[in-house]
Tab-separated table of N, CA, C and O in Angstrom:
chain	number	residue	atom	x	y	z
W	249	UNK	N	-46.643	-69.170	59.687
W	249	UNK	CA	-47.005	-67.783	59.479
W	249	UNK	C	-48.214	-67.723	58.566
W	249	UNK	O	-48.283	-68.456	57.586
W	250	UNK	N	-49.108	-66.830	58.893
W	250	UNK	CA	-50.245	-66.581	58.023
W	250	UNK	C	-49.893	-65.398	57.125
W	250	UNK	O	-49.494	-64.347	57.607
W	251	UNK	N	-50.053	-65.593	55.819
W	251	UNK	CA	-49.749	-64.563	54.843
W	251	UNK	C	-51.059	-64.112	54.209
W	251	UNK	O	-51.845	-64.951	53.742
W	252	UNK	N	-51.293	-62.801	54.190
W	252	UNK	CA	-52.507	-62.236	53.606
W	252	UNK	C	-52.143	-61.346	52.428
W	252	UNK	O	-51.142	-60.618	52.476
W	253	UNK	N	-52.975	-61.389	51.385
W	253	UNK	CA	-52.780	-60.558	50.198
W	253	UNK	C	-54.040	-59.720	49.980
W	253	UNK	O	-55.154	-60.234	50.084
W	254	UNK	N	-53.858	-58.436	49.659
W	254	UNK	CA	-54.986	-57.540	49.471
W	254	UNK	C	-54.923	-56.845	48.123
W	254	UNK	O	-53.851	-56.678	47.536
W	255	UNK	N	-56.093	-56.386	47.656
W	255	UNK	CA	-56.260	-55.570	46.458
W	255	UNK	C	-55.665	-56.265	45.230
W	255	UNK	O	-55.897	-57.447	45.013
W	256	UNK	N	-54.881	-55.528	44.423
W	256	UNK	CA	-54.367	-56.087	43.173
W	256	UNK	C	-53.397	-57.234	43.397
W	256	UNK	O	-53.242	-58.095	42.528
W	257	UNK	N	-52.744	-57.296	44.578
W	257	UNK	CA	-51.849	-58.427	44.854
W	257	UNK	C	-52.657	-59.717	44.916
W	257	UNK	O	-52.250	-60.745	44.372
W	258	UNK	N	-53.798	-59.652	45.583
W	258	UNK	CA	-54.696	-60.806	45.694
W	258	UNK	C	-55.148	-61.260	44.308
W	258	UNK	O	-55.143	-62.452	44.008
W	259	UNK	N	-55.523	-60.300	43.464
W	259	UNK	CA	-55.984	-60.644	42.116
W	259	UNK	C	-54.861	-61.252	41.287
W	259	UNK	O	-55.068	-62.253	40.584
W	260	UNK	N	-53.692	-60.665	41.342
W	260	UNK	CA	-52.562	-61.144	40.541
W	260	UNK	C	-52.117	-62.547	40.974
W	260	UNK	O	-51.796	-63.395	40.144
W	261	UNK	N	-52.098	-62.796	42.289
W	261	UNK	CA	-51.641	-64.087	42.804
W	261	UNK	C	-52.754	-65.121	42.887
W	261	UNK	O	-52.502	-66.287	43.162
W	262	UNK	N	-53.992	-64.680	42.694
W	262	UNK	CA	-55.172	-65.543	42.737
W	262	UNK	C	-55.313	-66.272	44.069
W	262	UNK	O	-55.654	-67.455	44.123
W	263	UNK	N	-55.034	-65.544	45.146
W	263	UNK	CA	-55.250	-66.088	46.488
W	263	UNK	C	-55.362	-64.931	47.470
W	263	UNK	O	-54.802	-63.861	47.244
W	264	UNK	N	-56.106	-65.160	48.526
W	264	UNK	CA	-56.251	-64.127	49.549
W	264	UNK	C	-55.341	-64.377	50.733
W	264	UNK	O	-54.943	-63.437	51.413
W	265	UNK	N	-55.023	-65.639	50.970
W	265	UNK	CA	-54.150	-65.967	52.098
W	265	UNK	C	-53.554	-67.346	51.935
W	265	UNK	O	-54.022	-68.150	51.130
W	266	UNK	N	-52.529	-67.590	52.720
W	266	UNK	CA	-51.908	-68.908	52.790
W	266	UNK	C	-51.165	-69.013	54.118
W	266	UNK	O	-50.890	-68.011	54.766
W	267	UNK	N	-50.867	-70.226	54.502
W	267	UNK	CA	-50.100	-70.465	55.719
W	267	UNK	C	-48.786	-71.119	55.340
W	267	UNK	O	-48.769	-72.106	54.610
W	268	UNK	N	-47.695	-70.525	55.821
W	268	UNK	CA	-46.359	-71.053	55.558
W	268	UNK	C	-45.705	-71.446	56.868
W	268	UNK	O	-45.832	-70.713	57.857
W	269	UNK	N	-44.993	-72.550	56.899
W	269	UNK	CA	-44.238	-72.864	58.102
W	269	UNK	C	-43.088	-71.874	58.262
W	269	UNK	O	-42.501	-71.438	57.272
W	270	UNK	N	-42.796	-71.497	59.480
W	270	UNK	CA	-41.659	-70.608	59.728
W	270	UNK	C	-40.392	-71.363	59.384
W	270	UNK	O	-40.274	-72.566	59.613
W	271	UNK	N	-39.411	-70.669	58.836
W	271	UNK	CA	-38.109	-71.287	58.581
W	271	UNK	C	-37.035	-70.215	58.624
W	271	UNK	O	-37.320	-69.026	58.473
W	272	UNK	N	-35.807	-70.633	58.818
W	272	UNK	CA	-34.667	-69.716	58.793
W	272	UNK	C	-34.601	-68.978	57.468
W	272	UNK	O	-34.193	-67.834	57.409
W	273	UNK	N	-35.025	-69.654	56.411
W	273	UNK	CA	-35.008	-69.060	55.075
W	273	UNK	C	-35.935	-67.844	54.988
W	273	UNK	O	-35.733	-66.973	54.153
W	274	UNK	N	-36.952	-67.786	55.860
W	274	UNK	CA	-37.935	-66.695	55.867
W	274	UNK	C	-38.058	-66.118	57.280
W	274	UNK	O	-39.155	-65.929	57.786
W	275	UNK	N	-36.949	-65.808	57.909
W	275	UNK	CA	-36.963	-65.403	59.319
W	275	UNK	C	-37.153	-63.908	59.531
W	275	UNK	O	-37.249	-63.457	60.669
W	276	UNK	N	-37.211	-63.133	58.448
W	276	UNK	CA	-37.481	-61.697	58.551
W	276	UNK	C	-38.184	-61.257	57.267
W	276	UNK	O	-38.283	-62.030	56.308
W	277	UNK	N	-38.697	-60.041	57.262
W	277	UNK	CA	-39.492	-59.601	56.112
W	277	UNK	C	-38.665	-59.500	54.828
W	277	UNK	O	-39.173	-59.817	53.754
W	278	UNK	N	-37.422	-59.096	54.915
W	278	UNK	CA	-36.586	-59.025	53.708
W	278	UNK	C	-36.395	-60.411	53.091
W	278	UNK	O	-36.533	-60.582	51.879
W	279	UNK	N	-36.077	-61.400	53.911
W	279	UNK	CA	-35.867	-62.746	53.373
W	279	UNK	C	-37.184	-63.361	52.896
W	279	UNK	O	-37.201	-64.105	51.919
W	280	UNK	N	-38.291	-63.016	53.538
W	280	UNK	CA	-39.590	-63.502	53.081
W	280	UNK	C	-39.897	-62.953	51.689
W	280	UNK	O	-40.312	-63.697	50.793
W	281	UNK	N	-39.672	-61.676	51.474
W	281	UNK	CA	-39.922	-61.074	50.162
W	281	UNK	C	-38.997	-61.691	49.108
W	281	UNK	O	-39.441	-62.019	47.995
W	282	UNK	N	-37.723	-61.885	49.427
W	282	UNK	CA	-36.797	-62.534	48.473
W	282	UNK	C	-37.310	-63.926	48.113
W	282	UNK	O	-37.296	-64.334	46.948
W	283	UNK	N	-37.764	-64.668	49.110
W	283	UNK	CA	-38.281	-66.021	48.875
W	283	UNK	C	-39.547	-65.956	48.023
W	283	UNK	O	-39.723	-66.763	47.104
W	284	UNK	N	-40.429	-64.996	48.309
W	284	UNK	CA	-41.665	-64.841	47.529
W	284	UNK	C	-41.339	-64.631	46.051
W	284	UNK	O	-41.975	-65.219	45.185
W	285	UNK	N	-40.349	-63.780	45.763
W	285	UNK	CA	-39.969	-63.492	44.376
W	285	UNK	C	-39.546	-64.755	43.631
W	285	UNK	O	-39.686	-64.834	42.407
W	286	UNK	N	-39.024	-65.741	44.347
W	286	UNK	CA	-38.514	-66.960	43.712
W	286	UNK	C	-39.604	-67.995	43.436
W	286	UNK	O	-39.324	-69.031	42.837
W	287	UNK	N	-40.849	-67.703	43.806
W	287	UNK	CA	-41.924	-68.688	43.706
W	287	UNK	C	-42.543	-68.803	42.324
W	287	UNK	O	-43.357	-69.693	42.103
W	288	UNK	N	-42.176	-67.942	41.415
W	288	UNK	CA	-42.735	-68.036	40.068
W	288	UNK	C	-42.970	-66.659	39.479
W	288	UNK	O	-42.803	-65.639	40.154
W	289	UNK	N	-43.368	-66.619	38.205
W	289	UNK	CA	-43.510	-65.339	37.502
W	289	UNK	C	-44.495	-64.364	38.149
W	289	UNK	O	-44.204	-63.168	38.229
W	290	UNK	N	-45.639	-64.828	38.614
W	290	UNK	CA	-46.622	-63.924	39.226
W	290	UNK	C	-46.056	-63.306	40.501
W	290	UNK	O	-46.185	-62.099	40.723
W	291	UNK	N	-45.417	-64.112	41.328
W	291	UNK	CA	-44.809	-63.601	42.558
W	291	UNK	C	-43.663	-62.646	42.237
W	291	UNK	O	-43.524	-61.604	42.876
W	292	UNK	N	-42.837	-62.995	41.266
W	292	UNK	CA	-41.722	-62.125	40.883
W	292	UNK	C	-42.243	-60.770	40.426
W	292	UNK	O	-41.675	-59.725	40.784
W	293	UNK	N	-43.335	-60.777	39.670
W	293	UNK	CA	-43.909	-59.516	39.200
W	293	UNK	C	-44.491	-58.697	40.353
W	293	UNK	O	-44.240	-57.501	40.463
W	294	UNK	N	-45.261	-59.341	41.213
W	294	UNK	CA	-45.900	-58.646	42.336
W	294	UNK	C	-44.865	-57.997	43.247
W	294	UNK	O	-45.043	-56.861	43.701
W	295	UNK	N	-43.767	-58.686	43.509
W	295	UNK	CA	-42.770	-58.186	44.451
W	295	UNK	C	-41.572	-57.520	43.764
W	295	UNK	O	-40.565	-57.248	44.408
W	296	UNK	N	-41.692	-57.207	42.480
W	296	UNK	CA	-40.587	-56.592	41.752
W	296	UNK	C	-40.357	-55.136	42.149
W	296	UNK	O	-39.236	-54.651	42.095
W	297	UNK	N	-41.402	-54.443	42.561
W	297	UNK	CA	-41.287	-53.028	42.920
W	297	UNK	C	-41.887	-52.816	44.306
W	297	UNK	O	-43.102	-52.694	44.453
W	298	UNK	N	-41.043	-52.779	45.307
W	298	UNK	CA	-41.544	-52.658	46.682
W	298	UNK	C	-42.023	-51.247	47.003
W	298	UNK	O	-42.519	-51.007	48.102
W	299	UNK	N	-41.920	-50.316	46.058
W	299	UNK	CA	-42.505	-48.985	46.236
W	299	UNK	C	-44.023	-49.062	46.181
W	299	UNK	O	-44.707	-48.169	46.673
W	300	UNK	N	-44.557	-50.119	45.572
W	300	UNK	CA	-46.005	-50.256	45.440
W	300	UNK	C	-46.564	-51.402	46.283
W	300	UNK	O	-47.711	-51.803	46.106
W	301	UNK	N	-45.766	-51.927	47.192
W	301	UNK	CA	-46.209	-52.979	48.105
W	301	UNK	C	-45.858	-52.559	49.526
W	301	UNK	O	-44.714	-52.199	49.809
W	302	UNK	N	-46.826	-52.586	50.394
W	302	UNK	CA	-46.610	-52.302	51.813
W	302	UNK	C	-46.722	-53.608	52.579
W	302	UNK	O	-47.359	-54.564	52.125
W	303	UNK	N	-46.107	-53.632	53.769
W	303	UNK	CA	-46.099	-54.838	54.594
W	303	UNK	C	-46.554	-54.476	56.001
W	303	UNK	O	-46.124	-53.465	56.559
W	304	UNK	N	-47.405	-55.319	56.549
W	304	UNK	CA	-47.789	-55.204	57.957
W	304	UNK	C	-47.497	-56.544	58.625
W	304	UNK	O	-47.721	-57.607	58.034
W	305	UNK	N	-46.986	-56.497	59.841
W	305	UNK	CA	-46.754	-57.695	60.644
W	305	UNK	C	-47.626	-57.568	61.873
W	305	UNK	O	-47.543	-56.571	62.609
W	306	UNK	N	-48.499	-58.551	62.052
W	306	UNK	CA	-49.447	-58.544	63.174
W	306	UNK	C	-50.242	-57.239	63.214
W	306	UNK	O	-50.411	-56.617	64.256
W	307	UNK	N	-50.705	-56.830	62.033
W	307	UNK	CA	-51.564	-55.657	61.838
W	307	UNK	C	-50.883	-54.336	62.164
W	307	UNK	O	-51.542	-53.333	62.400
W	308	UNK	N	-49.551	-54.330	62.159
W	308	UNK	CA	-48.779	-53.104	62.358
W	308	UNK	C	-47.939	-52.857	61.113
W	308	UNK	O	-47.108	-53.693	60.743
W	309	UNK	N	-48.161	-51.718	60.470
W	309	UNK	CA	-47.378	-51.342	59.301
W	309	UNK	C	-45.906	-51.263	59.696
W	309	UNK	O	-45.570	-50.707	60.741
W	310	UNK	N	-45.036	-51.835	58.867
W	310	UNK	CA	-43.602	-51.823	59.192
W	310	UNK	C	-42.833	-51.016	58.160
W	310	UNK	O	-43.251	-50.876	57.015
W	311	UNK	N	-41.709	-50.492	58.583
W	311	UNK	CA	-40.757	-49.830	57.703
W	311	UNK	C	-39.413	-50.490	57.967
W	311	UNK	O	-38.961	-50.547	59.105
W	312	UNK	N	-38.800	-51.021	56.940
W	312	UNK	CA	-37.523	-51.706	57.128
W	312	UNK	C	-37.706	-53.178	57.434
W	312	UNK	O	-38.824	-53.691	57.531
W	313	UNK	N	-36.605	-53.852	57.581
W	313	UNK	CA	-36.605	-55.286	57.838
W	313	UNK	C	-37.088	-55.566	59.257
W	313	UNK	O	-36.685	-54.898	60.202
W	314	UNK	N	-37.952	-56.571	59.388
W	314	UNK	CA	-38.529	-56.929	60.686
W	314	UNK	C	-38.420	-58.432	60.905
W	314	UNK	O	-38.774	-59.209	60.009
W	315	UNK	N	-37.948	-58.875	62.071
W	315	UNK	CA	-37.890	-60.313	62.368
W	315	UNK	C	-39.294	-60.917	62.389
W	315	UNK	O	-40.255	-60.254	62.773
W	316	UNK	N	-39.395	-62.175	61.984
W	316	UNK	CA	-40.673	-62.876	61.978
W	316	UNK	C	-40.613	-64.095	62.894
W	316	UNK	O	-39.569	-64.742	63.005
W	317	UNK	N	-41.759	-64.381	63.513
W	317	UNK	CA	-41.896	-65.564	64.362
W	317	UNK	C	-42.948	-66.505	63.765
W	317	UNK	O	-43.723	-66.115	62.893
W	318	UNK	N	-42.995	-67.701	64.263
W	318	UNK	CA	-43.847	-68.751	63.709
W	318	UNK	C	-45.322	-68.351	63.596
W	318	UNK	O	-45.970	-68.638	62.604
W	319	UNK	N	-45.874	-67.701	64.591
W	319	UNK	CA	-47.304	-67.395	64.594
W	319	UNK	C	-47.642	-65.997	64.103
W	319	UNK	O	-48.768	-65.528	64.298
W	320	UNK	N	-46.713	-65.331	63.453
W	320	UNK	CA	-46.975	-63.985	62.952
W	320	UNK	C	-47.942	-64.002	61.780
W	320	UNK	O	-48.036	-64.989	61.037
W	321	UNK	N	-48.637	-62.873	61.626
W	321	UNK	CA	-49.476	-62.636	60.456
W	321	UNK	C	-48.800	-61.543	59.639
W	321	UNK	O	-48.507	-60.468	60.156
W	322	UNK	N	-48.550	-61.839	58.373
W	322	UNK	CA	-47.889	-60.882	57.491
W	322	UNK	C	-48.868	-60.537	56.368
W	322	UNK	O	-49.393	-61.434	55.696
W	323	UNK	N	-49.126	-59.239	56.197
W	323	UNK	CA	-50.039	-58.784	55.158
W	323	UNK	C	-49.291	-57.963	54.125
W	323	UNK	O	-48.450	-57.130	54.481
W	324	UNK	N	-49.604	-58.195	52.872
W	324	UNK	CA	-49.048	-57.420	51.757
W	324	UNK	C	-50.187	-56.681	51.084
W	324	UNK	O	-51.217	-57.272	50.772
W	325	UNK	N	-50.004	-55.373	50.862
W	325	UNK	CA	-51.073	-54.546	50.302
W	325	UNK	C	-50.475	-53.342	49.600
W	325	UNK	O	-49.335	-52.957	49.875
W	326	UNK	N	-51.246	-52.723	48.709
W	326	UNK	CA	-50.752	-51.516	48.041
W	326	UNK	C	-50.822	-50.323	48.987
W	326	UNK	O	-51.525	-50.375	50.004
W	327	UNK	N	-50.105	-49.250	48.660
W	327	UNK	CA	-50.210	-48.050	49.493
W	327	UNK	C	-51.660	-47.565	49.556
W	327	UNK	O	-52.396	-47.666	48.580
W	328	UNK	N	-52.034	-47.056	50.695
W	328	UNK	CA	-53.381	-46.532	50.878
W	328	UNK	C	-53.371	-45.057	50.483
W	328	UNK	O	-52.490	-44.305	50.898
W	329	UNK	N	-54.335	-44.669	49.683
W	329	UNK	CA	-54.423	-43.277	49.266
W	329	UNK	C	-55.605	-42.607	49.952
W	329	UNK	O	-56.617	-43.256	50.227
W	330	UNK	N	-55.446	-41.373	50.236
W	330	UNK	CA	-56.527	-40.615	50.869
W	330	UNK	C	-57.307	-39.846	49.814
W	330	UNK	O	-56.925	-39.727	48.677
W	331	UNK	N	-58.445	-39.300	50.229
W	331	UNK	CA	-59.244	-38.580	49.262
W	331	UNK	C	-59.969	-37.421	49.840
W	331	UNK	O	-59.875	-36.913	50.854
């Protein structure tokens, strides 16, 4: 899976993207977020409040838990505000 980070998430984690092998441990967005939180203090902080983190799978914004496949692209970003 290709994981993308945008805006303040990218700055906090000091990376724009990474590639993770698919696994049962990360087979849906809920389990992926739980796993991300366990990766260290920066990840725990970034994913501590999901009200300020949005998720897209294959460039489609998702609401709720979504199954993931090996070649999926998962993006994490802050809510978009209009002006």
